[in-house]
Every structure is written in C-alpha cells, then in structure tokens.
Short mmCIF file of C-alpha atoms in Angstrom, two decimals:
data_model
loop_
_atom_site.label_atom_id
_atom_site.label_comp_id
_atom_site.label_asym_id
_atom_site.label_seq_id
_atom_site.Cartn_x
_atom_site.Cartn_y
_atom_site.Cartn_z
CA MET G 12 -62.97 23.78 -79.46
CA ALA G 13 -66.22 25.71 -79.40
CA TYR G 14 -68.27 25.60 -76.17
CA GLY G 15 -65.51 23.72 -74.27
CA ASP G 16 -67.14 20.61 -75.70
CA GLY G 17 -64.42 18.05 -75.14
CA ILE G 18 -62.28 16.25 -72.60
CA PHE G 19 -58.61 16.15 -71.70
CA GLU G 20 -55.94 14.25 -69.78
CA THR G 21 -52.77 15.67 -68.26
CA ILE G 22 -50.20 12.88 -67.89
CA ARG G 23 -46.95 13.00 -65.93
CA VAL G 24 -43.78 11.63 -67.52
CA ASP G 25 -40.53 11.40 -65.59
CA SER G 26 -37.31 9.83 -66.70
CA GLY G 27 -39.25 8.32 -69.59
CA ARG G 28 -41.76 6.65 -67.28
CA VAL G 29 -45.44 7.52 -67.67
CA ALA G 30 -47.39 7.78 -64.43
CA PHE G 31 -50.67 5.85 -64.35
CA LEU G 32 -51.12 5.72 -68.12
CA GLN G 33 -53.72 2.93 -67.98
CA THR G 34 -55.87 4.86 -65.50
CA HIS G 35 -55.64 7.97 -67.70
CA LEU G 36 -56.58 6.02 -70.82
CA ALA G 37 -59.46 4.27 -69.07
CA ARG G 38 -60.88 7.63 -67.98
CA LEU G 39 -60.39 9.17 -71.43
CA LYS G 40 -62.16 6.23 -73.06
CA GLU G 41 -64.99 6.25 -70.50
CA SER G 42 -65.65 9.98 -71.02
CA ALA G 43 -65.24 9.79 -74.82
CA VAL G 44 -67.93 7.10 -74.94
CA PHE G 45 -70.19 8.92 -72.44
CA PHE G 46 -70.08 12.19 -74.40
CA GLN G 47 -70.23 10.43 -77.81
CA LEU G 48 -67.02 12.18 -78.79
CA LEU G 49 -65.69 9.49 -81.10
CA PRO G 50 -67.03 7.50 -84.05
CA LYS G 51 -68.17 4.02 -82.98
CA ASP G 52 -65.45 2.37 -85.05
CA PHE G 53 -62.65 4.45 -83.53
CA ASN G 54 -59.46 2.41 -83.43
CA TRP G 55 -58.18 2.60 -79.84
CA ALA G 56 -55.28 0.23 -80.55
CA GLU G 57 -54.00 2.49 -83.31
CA PHE G 58 -54.44 5.56 -81.08
CA CYS G 59 -52.38 3.83 -78.35
CA ARG G 60 -49.61 3.06 -80.85
CA GLU G 61 -49.48 6.73 -81.89
CA LEU G 62 -49.46 7.70 -78.23
CA ASP G 63 -46.49 5.42 -77.59
CA ASN G 64 -44.58 7.20 -80.36
CA VAL G 65 -45.28 10.58 -78.78
CA ILE G 66 -44.39 9.38 -75.28
CA GLU G 67 -41.05 8.01 -76.52
CA LYS G 68 -39.98 11.56 -77.33
CA ILE G 69 -40.70 12.96 -73.85
CA HIS G 70 -38.13 12.29 -71.15
CA ASP G 71 -39.55 14.54 -68.44
CA GLY G 72 -42.67 16.62 -68.56
CA VAL G 73 -46.36 16.49 -69.18
CA LEU G 74 -48.33 15.05 -72.05
CA LYS G 75 -51.73 16.63 -72.57
CA ILE G 76 -54.30 14.79 -74.68
CA ILE G 77 -57.29 16.87 -75.76
CA LEU G 78 -60.29 15.36 -77.49
CA VAL G 79 -62.84 17.84 -78.90
CA ARG G 80 -65.96 17.51 -81.00
CA LYS G 81 -65.73 19.06 -84.43
CA TYR G 82 -68.33 21.63 -85.36
CA GLN G 83 -69.81 22.41 -88.69
CA GLY G 84 -71.59 25.71 -88.52
CA ARG G 85 -73.24 27.82 -85.86
CA GLY G 86 -75.15 26.60 -82.81
CA TYR G 87 -74.99 23.69 -80.39
CA ARG G 88 -76.30 21.04 -82.75
CA TYR G 89 -73.81 18.51 -83.96
CA THR G 90 -73.93 15.63 -86.38
CA THR G 91 -72.72 12.29 -85.07
CA ASP G 92 -70.58 11.90 -88.18
CA ALA G 93 -68.87 15.26 -87.56
CA GLY G 94 -66.01 13.42 -85.87
CA SER G 95 -63.55 14.72 -83.34
CA GLU G 96 -60.09 16.09 -83.16
CA ILE G 97 -57.33 14.65 -81.01
CA ILE G 98 -54.62 17.10 -79.99
CA MET G 99 -51.47 16.00 -78.17
CA GLU G 100 -49.38 18.69 -76.51
CA CYS G 101 -46.04 18.05 -74.82
CA TYR G 102 -44.67 20.30 -72.10
CA GLY G 103 -41.06 19.39 -71.33
CA GLY G 104 -39.16 19.95 -68.08
CA LYS G 105 -38.82 17.98 -64.88
CA ILE G 106 -41.83 18.42 -62.58
CA PRO G 107 -41.15 18.10 -58.85
CA PHE G 108 -43.39 15.72 -56.93
CA GLY G 109 -45.71 17.63 -54.57
CA TRP G 110 -43.94 16.22 -51.50
CA GLN G 111 -40.65 17.67 -52.75
CA LEU G 112 -42.10 21.17 -53.00
CA ASP G 113 -42.66 23.65 -50.22
CA PRO G 114 -46.02 22.64 -48.75
CA ALA G 115 -48.91 24.61 -50.20
CA ASP G 116 -50.38 27.77 -48.67
CA ILE G 117 -53.94 27.91 -49.90
CA GLY G 118 -57.13 29.93 -49.48
CA ILE G 119 -60.83 29.83 -50.34
CA CYS G 120 -61.90 31.03 -53.77
CA SER G 121 -65.07 33.05 -54.11
CA THR G 122 -65.71 31.61 -57.60
CA PRO G 123 -68.14 28.72 -57.03
CA CYS G 124 -67.58 25.30 -58.52
CA SER G 125 -70.06 24.64 -61.35
CA ILE G 126 -72.75 22.08 -60.51
CA ASN G 127 -73.96 19.60 -63.12
CA SER G 128 -74.56 15.96 -62.23
CA MET G 129 -74.03 14.86 -65.85
CA LEU G 130 -70.65 16.57 -66.22
CA ALA G 131 -69.37 15.82 -62.70
CA GLY G 132 -66.37 13.52 -62.50
CA HIS G 133 -65.37 13.92 -66.14
CA LYS G 134 -62.29 15.94 -67.04
CA HIS G 135 -64.20 17.99 -69.60
CA LEU G 136 -63.20 21.36 -71.01
CA ASN G 137 -65.97 23.47 -69.42
CA ARG G 138 -63.54 24.99 -66.96
CA MET G 139 -64.28 28.70 -66.86
CA ASP G 140 -64.92 28.33 -63.11
CA SER G 141 -61.42 26.89 -62.58
CA VAL G 142 -59.88 29.64 -64.73
CA LEU G 143 -61.62 32.40 -62.75
CA ALA G 144 -60.74 30.74 -59.43
CA SER G 145 -57.16 30.42 -60.65
CA GLY G 146 -57.19 34.19 -61.28
CA GLU G 147 -58.13 34.70 -57.62
CA VAL G 148 -55.32 32.36 -56.52
CA GLN G 149 -52.78 34.40 -58.47
CA GLU G 150 -54.15 37.70 -57.20
CA LYS G 151 -53.94 36.53 -53.58
CA GLY G 152 -50.51 34.94 -54.02
CA TRP G 153 -51.73 31.54 -52.82
CA ASP G 154 -50.39 28.23 -54.16
CA ASP G 155 -53.93 27.02 -54.86
CA GLY G 156 -57.46 27.65 -53.64
CA LEU G 157 -60.44 25.58 -52.56
CA MET G 158 -63.57 25.77 -54.70
CA CYS G 159 -66.94 25.29 -53.05
CA CYS G 160 -70.62 24.86 -53.83
CA GLN G 161 -72.21 27.02 -51.12
CA THR G 162 -70.71 25.65 -47.88
CA GLN G 163 -69.44 22.38 -49.40
CA VAL G 164 -65.80 22.05 -50.40
CA ILE G 165 -65.43 20.26 -53.75
CA GLU G 166 -61.83 20.53 -54.93
CA ALA G 167 -58.92 22.91 -55.48
CA THR G 168 -58.60 24.78 -58.80
CA ALA G 169 -56.35 22.09 -60.26
CA ALA G 170 -56.36 19.31 -57.67
CA ASN G 171 -58.56 17.11 -55.52
CA VAL G 172 -58.61 17.75 -51.79
CA PHE G 173 -58.16 15.27 -48.92
CA VAL G 174 -58.63 15.92 -45.22
CA VAL G 175 -56.94 13.81 -42.51
CA GLN G 176 -59.09 13.54 -39.39
CA LYS G 177 -57.76 11.15 -36.75
CA ASN G 178 -56.96 8.02 -38.73
CA SER G 179 -59.39 8.70 -41.58
CA ILE G 180 -58.85 10.44 -44.87
CA LEU G 181 -61.97 12.16 -46.17
CA THR G 182 -62.62 13.51 -49.64
CA PRO G 183 -65.85 14.84 -51.19
CA GLU G 184 -67.91 12.59 -53.44
CA ILE G 185 -67.79 13.79 -57.04
CA SER G 186 -71.49 13.37 -57.78
CA VAL G 187 -72.65 16.86 -58.73
CA ALA G 188 -69.45 18.86 -59.18
CA GLY G 189 -65.70 18.40 -59.52
CA VAL G 190 -63.22 16.20 -61.36
CA ASN G 191 -62.58 12.59 -60.41
CA GLY G 192 -58.79 12.88 -60.71
CA VAL G 193 -56.56 9.95 -61.56
CA VAL G 194 -54.63 10.08 -58.26
CA ARG G 195 -57.97 10.45 -56.45
CA ARG G 196 -59.27 7.34 -58.26
CA ILE G 197 -56.26 5.36 -57.10
CA LEU G 198 -56.54 6.66 -53.53
CA VAL G 199 -60.23 5.83 -53.07
CA SER G 200 -59.83 2.36 -54.55
CA GLU G 201 -56.84 1.48 -52.37
CA PRO G 202 -58.11 -0.85 -49.63
CA SER G 203 -54.96 -0.47 -47.49
CA LEU G 204 -55.55 3.28 -47.08
CA PRO G 205 -58.34 4.68 -44.84
CA VAL G 206 -59.84 6.92 -47.56
CA ARG G 207 -63.57 7.60 -47.39
CA GLU G 208 -65.71 9.55 -49.85
CA VAL G 209 -68.22 11.73 -48.01
CA PRO G 210 -71.39 13.23 -49.52
CA GLN G 211 -70.48 16.64 -48.12
CA LEU G 212 -67.13 17.98 -46.95
CA THR G 213 -67.57 21.27 -45.12
CA LEU G 214 -65.18 24.13 -44.59
CA SER G 215 -65.16 23.28 -40.88
CA ASP G 216 -64.03 19.73 -41.74
CA CYS G 217 -61.05 21.38 -43.44
CA GLN G 218 -60.49 23.82 -40.58
CA ASN G 219 -60.60 21.02 -37.99
CA ALA G 220 -58.38 18.61 -39.92
CA GLN G 221 -55.03 17.41 -38.65
CA ALA G 222 -53.56 17.38 -42.13
CA LEU G 223 -54.69 18.43 -45.59
CA PHE G 224 -53.29 17.43 -48.95
CA LEU G 225 -53.97 18.01 -52.64
CA THR G 226 -53.60 15.50 -55.44
CA ASN G 227 -53.28 15.81 -59.18
CA ALA G 228 -51.68 13.89 -62.02
CA ALA G 229 -48.66 16.20 -62.29
CA LYS G 230 -47.59 16.74 -58.68
CA ILE G 231 -49.25 13.53 -57.38
CA VAL G 232 -49.50 14.39 -53.64
CA TRP G 233 -48.94 17.93 -52.33
CA PRO G 234 -49.18 18.49 -48.57
CA VAL G 235 -50.91 21.69 -47.45
CA ASN G 236 -49.14 23.92 -44.95
CA SER G 237 -51.86 26.49 -44.33
CA LEU G 238 -55.41 27.47 -45.24
CA THR G 239 -56.54 31.07 -45.01
CA VAL G 240 -60.25 31.48 -44.14
CA ASN G 241 -61.53 35.06 -43.76
CA GLY G 242 -58.08 36.32 -42.86
CA ARG G 243 -57.50 33.59 -40.26
CA ILE G 244 -54.64 31.18 -41.01
CA ILE G 245 -55.03 27.50 -40.08
CA ARG G 246 -51.79 25.47 -40.04
CA TYR G 247 -51.57 21.71 -40.58
CA ASP G 248 -49.30 18.96 -39.33
CA LEU G 249 -46.82 18.21 -42.09
CA THR G 250 -45.45 15.15 -40.28
CA ASN G 251 -48.88 13.54 -39.81
CA PRO G 252 -48.36 9.74 -40.04
CA THR G 253 -51.43 9.15 -42.25
CA LEU G 254 -50.20 11.79 -44.71
CA GLU G 255 -46.72 10.22 -44.61
CA ARG G 256 -48.25 6.84 -45.37
CA VAL G 257 -50.00 8.22 -48.47
CA ILE G 258 -46.78 9.78 -49.69
CA SER G 259 -44.77 6.60 -49.14
CA ASP G 260 -47.49 4.60 -50.91
CA PHE G 261 -47.17 6.79 -54.02
CA ARG G 262 -43.37 6.79 -53.84
CA ASN G 263 -43.56 3.00 -53.97
CA ARG G 264 -46.03 2.98 -56.84
CA LEU G 265 -43.87 5.35 -58.83
CA SER G 266 -40.67 3.65 -57.56
CA CYS G 267 -39.09 6.96 -56.69
CA MET X 160 -60.37 28.52 -76.98
CA ALA X 161 -59.20 26.26 -74.18
CA TYR X 162 -61.62 25.61 -71.31
CA GLY X 163 -64.50 27.46 -73.04
CA ASP X 164 -63.02 30.55 -71.40
CA GLY X 165 -64.70 33.30 -73.37
CA ILE X 166 -67.97 34.89 -74.36
CA PHE X 167 -69.99 35.28 -77.54
CA GLU X 168 -72.84 37.14 -79.17
CA THR X 169 -75.11 35.90 -81.95
CA ILE X 170 -76.59 38.88 -83.79
CA ARG X 171 -79.43 38.83 -86.32
CA VAL X 172 -79.07 40.83 -89.54
CA ASP X 173 -81.92 41.12 -92.00
CA SER X 174 -82.08 43.24 -95.11
CA GLY X 175 -78.93 44.95 -93.86
CA ARG X 176 -80.53 45.90 -90.54
CA VAL X 177 -78.92 44.67 -87.34
CA ALA X 178 -81.32 43.65 -84.60
CA PHE X 179 -80.61 45.11 -81.16
CA LEU X 180 -76.94 45.81 -81.81
CA GLN X 181 -76.60 48.20 -78.86
CA THR X 182 -78.04 45.64 -76.43
CA HIS X 183 -75.65 42.99 -77.80
CA LEU X 184 -72.65 45.29 -77.50
CA ALA X 185 -73.63 46.37 -73.98
CA ARG X 186 -73.80 42.71 -72.88
CA LEU X 187 -70.52 41.85 -74.61
CA LYS X 188 -68.78 44.77 -72.91
CA GLU X 189 -70.32 43.98 -69.52
CA SER X 190 -69.17 40.34 -69.66
CA ALA X 191 -65.73 41.20 -71.12
CA VAL X 192 -65.10 43.54 -68.18
CA PHE X 193 -66.53 41.07 -65.63
CA PHE X 194 -64.33 38.19 -66.85
CA GLN X 195 -61.29 40.46 -67.41
CA LEU X 196 -61.15 39.30 -71.00
CA LEU X 197 -59.70 42.48 -72.48
CA PRO X 198 -56.75 44.75 -71.73
CA LYS X 199 -57.82 47.83 -69.75
CA ASP X 200 -56.90 50.13 -72.64
CA PHE X 201 -58.97 48.18 -75.19
CA ASN X 202 -60.29 50.55 -77.83
CA TRP X 203 -64.04 49.91 -78.02
CA ALA X 204 -64.58 52.72 -80.54
CA GLU X 205 -62.10 51.13 -82.93
CA PHE X 206 -63.70 47.69 -82.39
CA CYS X 207 -67.12 49.17 -83.25
CA ARG X 208 -65.72 50.69 -86.45
CA GLU X 209 -64.33 47.28 -87.50
CA LEU X 210 -67.68 45.72 -86.62
CA ASP X 211 -69.48 48.22 -88.86
CA ASN X 212 -67.26 47.19 -91.75
CA VAL X 213 -68.12 43.52 -91.21
CA ILE X 214 -71.84 44.23 -90.84
CA GLU X 215 -71.88 46.19 -94.10
CA LYS X 216 -71.01 42.98 -95.93
CA ILE X 217 -73.91 40.95 -94.50
CA HIS X 218 -77.33 41.46 -96.01
CA ASP X 219 -79.16 38.64 -94.28
CA GLY X 220 -77.86 36.23 -91.71
CA VAL X 221 -76.12 36.02 -88.39
CA LEU X 222 -72.98 37.67 -87.14
CA LYS X 223 -71.24 35.80 -84.34
CA ILE X 224 -68.68 37.65 -82.22
CA ILE X 225 -66.48 35.41 -80.06
CA LEU X 226 -64.08 36.81 -77.49
CA VAL X 227 -61.68 34.31 -75.92
CA ARG X 228 -58.77 34.61 -73.53
CA LYS X 229 -55.41 33.68 -75.01
CA TYR X 230 -53.42 30.99 -73.25
CA GLN X 231 -49.71 30.61 -72.97
CA GLY X 232 -48.92 27.12 -71.81
CA ARG X 233 -50.66 24.44 -69.81
CA GLY X 234 -53.06 24.92 -66.92
CA TYR X 235 -55.76 27.36 -65.90
CA ARG X 236 -53.47 30.20 -64.91
CA TYR X 237 -53.40 33.18 -67.21
CA THR X 238 -51.44 36.38 -67.30
CA THR X 239 -53.46 39.58 -67.50
CA ASP X 240 -51.21 40.73 -70.38
CA ALA X 241 -51.95 37.54 -72.36
CA GLY X 242 -54.65 39.40 -74.24
CA SER X 243 -57.65 38.00 -76.02
CA GLU X 244 -58.72 37.06 -79.44
CA ILE X 245 -61.79 38.45 -81.19
CA ILE X 246 -63.29 36.21 -83.84
CA MET X 247 -66.10 37.37 -86.11
CA GLU X 248 -68.01 34.73 -88.04
CA CYS X 249 -70.72 35.47 -90.59
CA TYR X 250 -73.45 32.99 -91.48
CA GLY X 251 -75.42 34.19 -94.47
CA GLY X 252 -78.98 33.33 -95.42
CA LYS X 253 -82.34 34.78 -94.50
CA ILE X 254 -83.53 33.61 -91.07
CA PRO X 255 -87.29 33.40 -90.58
CA PHE X 256 -88.69 35.13 -87.51
CA GLY X 257 -89.96 32.60 -84.96
CA TRP X 258 -93.58 33.68 -85.49
CA GLN X 259 -93.26 32.90 -89.22
CA LEU X 260 -92.15 29.33 -88.49
CA ASP X 261 -94.29 26.37 -87.58
CA PRO X 262 -94.76 26.72 -83.82
CA ALA X 263 -92.26 24.66 -81.84
CA ASP X 264 -92.86 21.14 -80.55
CA ILE X 265 -90.58 20.78 -77.57
CA GLY X 266 -89.73 18.33 -74.77
CA ILE X 267 -87.78 18.10 -71.51
CA CYS X 268 -84.05 17.37 -71.70
CA SER X 269 -82.50 15.07 -69.16
CA THR X 270 -79.19 16.97 -69.31
CA PRO X 271 -79.32 19.41 -66.40
CA CYS X 272 -78.50 23.08 -66.79
CA SER X 273 -75.13 23.89 -65.16
CA ILE X 274 -75.40 25.92 -61.96
CA ASN X 275 -72.87 28.63 -61.16
CA SER X 276 -73.96 31.97 -59.73
CA MET X 277 -70.85 33.70 -61.09
CA LEU X 278 -71.33 32.51 -64.67
CA ALA X 279 -75.15 32.83 -64.72
CA GLY X 280 -76.54 35.41 -67.12
CA HIS X 281 -73.38 35.74 -69.19
CA LYS X 282 -73.25 34.28 -72.68
CA HIS X 283 -69.99 32.45 -71.96
CA LEU X 284 -68.58 29.50 -73.87
CA ASN X 285 -68.95 26.83 -71.14
CA ARG X 286 -71.84 25.25 -72.98
CA MET X 287 -71.25 21.52 -72.88
CA ASP X 288 -74.63 21.17 -71.13
CA SER X 289 -76.38 22.93 -74.03
CA VAL X 290 -74.52 20.78 -76.56
CA LEU X 291 -75.52 17.54 -74.81
CA ALA X 292 -79.12 18.72 -74.41
CA SER X 293 -79.13 19.67 -78.08
CA GLY X 294 -78.07 16.08 -78.85
CA GLU X 295 -81.16 14.87 -76.99
CA VAL X 296 -83.37 17.32 -78.93
CA GLN X 297 -82.05 15.95 -82.24
CA GLU X 298 -82.45 12.35 -81.12
CA LYS X 299 -86.06 12.92 -80.07
CA GLY X 300 -86.90 14.97 -83.16
CA TRP X 301 -88.07 17.96 -81.10
CA ASP X 302 -87.63 21.57 -82.21
CA ASP X 303 -86.02 22.45 -78.88
CA GLY X 304 -85.96 21.19 -75.28
CA LEU X 305 -86.31 22.69 -71.83
CA MET X 306 -83.30 22.47 -69.54
CA CYS X 307 -83.86 22.26 -65.80
CA CYS X 308 -82.02 22.35 -62.49
CA GLN X 309 -83.80 19.61 -60.55
CA THR X 310 -87.50 20.60 -60.79
CA GLN X 311 -86.86 24.18 -61.89
CA VAL X 312 -87.10 25.12 -65.56
CA ILE X 313 -84.28 27.48 -66.58
CA GLU X 314 -84.26 27.84 -70.36
CA ALA X 315 -84.34 25.96 -73.66
CA THR X 316 -81.07 24.71 -75.24
CA ALA X 317 -80.74 27.87 -77.33
CA ALA X 318 -83.51 30.16 -76.11
CA ASN X 319 -85.13 31.69 -73.04
CA VAL X 320 -88.54 30.45 -72.03
CA PHE X 321 -91.69 32.45 -71.21
CA VAL X 322 -94.97 31.18 -69.79
CA VAL X 323 -98.28 32.98 -70.24
CA GLN X 324 -100.60 32.47 -67.26
CA LYS X 325 -103.80 34.52 -67.35
CA ASN X 326 -102.55 38.03 -68.15
CA SER X 327 -99.03 37.55 -66.81
CA ILE X 328 -95.88 36.44 -68.58
CA LEU X 329 -93.46 34.59 -66.30
CA THR X 330 -89.81 33.76 -66.91
CA PRO X 331 -87.21 32.30 -64.54
CA GLU X 332 -84.72 34.63 -62.89
CA ILE X 333 -81.22 34.07 -64.24
CA SER X 334 -79.40 34.14 -60.89
CA VAL X 335 -77.71 30.74 -60.66
CA ALA X 336 -78.05 29.25 -64.15
CA GLY X 337 -78.95 30.22 -67.68
CA VAL X 338 -78.26 32.97 -70.19
CA ASN X 339 -79.81 36.42 -69.92
CA GLY X 340 -80.66 36.65 -73.62
CA VAL X 341 -80.91 39.92 -75.49
CA VAL X 342 -84.59 39.48 -76.37
CA ARG X 343 -85.22 38.43 -72.75
CA ARG X 344 -83.49 41.61 -71.53
CA ILE X 345 -85.76 43.74 -73.70
CA LEU X 346 -88.89 41.84 -72.62
CA VAL X 347 -88.27 42.12 -68.88
CA SER X 348 -87.39 45.80 -69.10
CA GLU X 349 -90.50 46.69 -71.14
CA PRO X 350 -92.97 48.36 -68.74
CA SER X 351 -95.90 48.02 -71.15
CA LEU X 352 -95.67 44.20 -71.10
CA PRO X 353 -96.76 42.13 -68.07
CA VAL X 354 -93.46 40.18 -67.83
CA ARG X 355 -92.36 39.06 -64.37
CA GLU X 356 -89.14 37.28 -63.41
CA VAL X 357 -89.84 34.54 -60.86
CA PRO X 358 -87.24 32.92 -58.58
CA GLN X 359 -88.44 29.47 -59.59
CA LEU X 360 -90.43 28.38 -62.62
CA THR X 361 -91.62 24.81 -62.23
CA LEU X 362 -92.53 22.23 -64.80
CA SER X 363 -96.15 22.44 -63.61
CA ASP X 364 -96.10 26.19 -64.33
CA CYS X 365 -95.24 25.21 -67.90
CA GLN X 366 -97.82 22.43 -68.00
CA ASN X 367 -100.55 24.73 -66.69
CA ALA X 368 -99.70 27.67 -68.93
CA GLN X 369 -102.10 29.06 -71.53
CA ALA X 370 -99.29 29.83 -73.90
CA LEU X 371 -95.53 29.24 -74.02
CA PHE X 372 -92.93 30.95 -76.15
CA LEU X 373 -89.16 30.90 -76.69
CA THR X 374 -86.93 33.87 -77.42
CA ASN X 375 -83.47 34.21 -78.86
CA ALA X 376 -81.51 36.73 -80.87
CA ALA X 377 -81.92 34.90 -84.18
CA LYS X 378 -85.61 33.91 -84.23
CA ILE X 379 -86.69 36.64 -81.76
CA VAL X 380 -90.05 35.15 -80.58
CA TRP X 381 -91.04 31.55 -81.32
CA PRO X 382 -94.46 30.34 -80.09
CA VAL X 383 -94.58 26.81 -78.67
CA ASN X 384 -97.21 24.44 -80.00
CA SER X 385 -96.65 21.49 -77.67
CA LEU X 386 -94.56 20.26 -74.76
CA THR X 387 -93.98 16.54 -74.23
CA VAL X 388 -93.60 15.55 -70.55
CA ASN X 389 -93.14 11.83 -69.82
CA GLY X 390 -94.92 10.87 -73.04
CA ARG X 391 -97.87 13.20 -72.37
CA ILE X 392 -98.35 16.01 -74.86
CA ILE X 393 -99.54 19.42 -73.62
CA ARG X 394 -100.81 21.80 -76.30
CA TYR X 395 -100.83 25.60 -76.06
CA ASP X 396 -103.07 28.36 -77.35
CA LEU X 397 -101.32 29.84 -80.38
CA THR X 398 -103.82 32.70 -80.62
CA ASN X 399 -103.38 33.78 -77.00
CA PRO X 400 -103.79 37.61 -76.93
CA THR X 401 -100.80 38.17 -74.58
CA LEU X 402 -98.57 36.16 -76.90
CA GLU X 403 -99.92 38.09 -79.88
CA ARG X 404 -99.14 41.34 -78.09
CA VAL X 405 -95.49 40.28 -77.57
CA ILE X 406 -95.18 39.36 -81.24
CA SER X 407 -96.70 42.61 -82.42
CA ASP X 408 -94.42 44.53 -80.03
CA PHE X 409 -91.32 42.93 -81.60
CA ARG X 410 -92.68 43.36 -85.14
CA ASN X 411 -92.94 47.07 -84.37
CA ARG X 412 -89.47 47.26 -82.86
CA LEU X 413 -87.99 45.53 -85.87
CA SER X 414 -90.36 47.38 -88.24
CA CYS X 415 -91.28 44.20 -90.03
#
C-alpha cells in the first residue's frame, strides 16, 4: 500500500441489502482502468461472484473494497505486470442513516484539500489531508469539518457538501479537488431534484444557506445543524422542504 | 499504511558511509512531530541506536525508513494513542553518483504535482502523483520527468530540479507543492553557492537555462543532458562551470 497508490469503496449494507452496489462497482471499475491498477484481462465477472459471497455474510455494516498496486522494490516506478491486490474488509454493526442521527455540528478545517486535477473525483488512497482534517475535527469536538482550497469549499472530511439556497441545491464541481461520492453522483444525476454543480462554492454561500447537508455512502444524507466560522455559529433550518425532499427521495430509493 | 498517512526517508550508504544522516534524521523528526506520528514520549536516542545497528549491516545501498500511523478500524479518524509503525528496508548494491551516470534525458509529465500547503516540503507517502508521473516517464523512455502545477515547474518525479542561468542557480520554493529534498536543503543553505529559491520557476526558465540538474538523496547530483518539450529537444551545457562547482562541492562533502 506504498504511496497511497490505490483506490477504495465503502459500501453500506443494511438488513442484507447493499446500497447502490452498481454505482460503487462502476466507480471502482472506472478508477481501476484510469489508474491502470488491474491487468487488462482482469475477470470482473469472477470478482463480482466473490463479492457476492462476501456480501452474503454481512447483515448490517460496511464493506470496504481496497484495490492497491503491488510494488516490487524501492521507488515510484512500477511494472505493468506487477499486478494489484484486492482487500475486502467487513465492519459489522447497524449504521444509522444520517437523518436518524442528531444533525451535525460542523466547523472549518485549517488543513487544505489537496488539489490535483488528475486525482480529483476518484476515491484514491492519497488521503493524508482528510486524516489531518479529521484530527482537527476530533480536537474541536465537531461532527465533521469542511475542507477548502483557499476560499472555496470542496467537501467535508468524509462527505460531500450540499447547500440549499431558495429552491436550489448547490454543490462544488469536483474538477480539481475532492471525491465524487456515490450519493453525490446519484443526487447530481437526478433530474427531479434541483441540484446544480457550481465551479466555486464559497464559505459565504455556506453561511448564507437556508439548509446544509452532507452525503456519504454510509450515512447517505446527514442534515447539518450548525457551522462554526471563526467562533461564530450559523444555524440551519432542519425542516427545510428541499432538504426534506432529498431525504424522502433517498428513503424511497432505499425503501426504508 | 492506509491513506498514505506517513513519511519516509531514503538514505544513501556507500562503502559503509551514510550520506547526510543528520539532515535525514532532522527532517524525519520535524515531519513526525508536525504530523503527530509518534507518541510524545518516543525515545529518539533508542531509535538512533537501532538505526546504527541496521546501518552497520549495509555496505553499499539505500536504507529506507518509513513511519506510518497505525489505524484501528475504518475511516480517517485516529486515536493519538494508536501509535505508529517504523519500517526499515535495506536495498543493497552500489549506487552510482548522478555525475558518474550518463546525463539525464528528461521530459514534461502531464500528471500535475499535487498542491497542498500543509503537506508541501514533507516527504510524506501521498505520492500517487509521483507514481503516475513515473508511469509516463517509463512509457516515454525518459530518465525522469518534470512535474508542474499549471505552468510552474515544481520538481522531477523523484528529484528536485535546479536551473543554471548565468551565474545563478534557481530552484522553485517548496511552499505549496513538492518535497524539500535533503540535497536541496544543503544546496539552498550553502552560502558559498549562488542558489536562490524563486516563488515560481516556469517552463521557459528551464528552456532558457544554460544548465539543468536534478538532486536526490540516492544519486546526489545528476546533470541533465536534454529536456523534451512538445517534441522539441533542448540541450544543456554539461561542462557549465557553475554545475561543475556544485558537483565538486558534493564530491568534497562526500569525500569521493
């Protein structure tokens, strides 16, 4: 796992049902091909059969699939025949949906989000920025924290961020930094929802929002209660109709 | 080694002599403290004694020290008592000094250098950009490749870059991207050499240079013969007196 040179997926399983498996697998495949992480003759059908066997054993929890390039020796150079390693980790235990949790109290991390247009979007393993930001979140006692590039908000440490302004839902484009999360992918491709990707989401967009919510593949949609900026606490409307519509949309998709 | 959340040092040993050990250890310590990678009561003296034992067994080669945060469970959150793991890897075999090799024929990588002001300078393990750029170098048959942020040159995939213009030696500041290499540290702190850190080193600075050289802890100083930019090949003066002065300075330091 040298140099964080790999990708991963974190997949929610509840009551034996896997949330958005096809979207996860599509992203894994897309990134594996992009980063040349697998031999050309890799058997995806066989991999999916093995995956099914693993999933059968999880009733509630999270399945993590990690795909890393194998290294032979020192340095960054790799041989295309070096192959890769697929690791599957299961973390059991029922995970509450975000909307069942207390809404999140979040802050702004001082660790910047790493910028690289070639890595942006992919769920790769170069996540030292997220780890350091997560350290800040723990130290401050927040539920999560926003990560920025200068004055632009990109994402939370382990979630995408969405801002409700009037009847629109805005989220930053993932073109130079950030992860294109699975729930985010579904949200931006859903024509019935007023989600719009913007080239730049500023901190004032967040401060002036009616509602704010976070998304990831484990908690799905997590409403934000408050955002602390330089000691000032901004509170959001937890009964905002647009936010409620997003939640009910995902409840329907997950039939819960 | 999840998330590339750690640091490393690559240390040259030849004929039982370790090159710039104190500078390596100072950087390792500095980054370990910065990233909170070690318990506060970590015994550096004991670590150095263990290191001495390892070094004694290498006659020629490279010693790699890797320091990674231990993880307990899923996600980016870590506990400060989780501790770290120190891995020492030895790669035997005499390594030629850069100036003993054929001078390098290099190109420009299309993989951008990751930007993060908090990670810049440190020799951390978030190196997927270097790995991808190294893939390009292999594919093109170059000896190394320059990595840029937009139009700014930052470094090579596994080396710092220095440009000789008239009697000056210029190298990019490592403030938002790149590794502050051990040989680079020595070069910029050497008052007798005309080395100047510049906020931005452009591709035209490289194209218009009299001489170009790369530095890293294994090869020390490696003169560049040619740089390919969009199919055009720029050749450099391999007998440039400023370059020769740098080489003789390092030959003296290493008494070789």
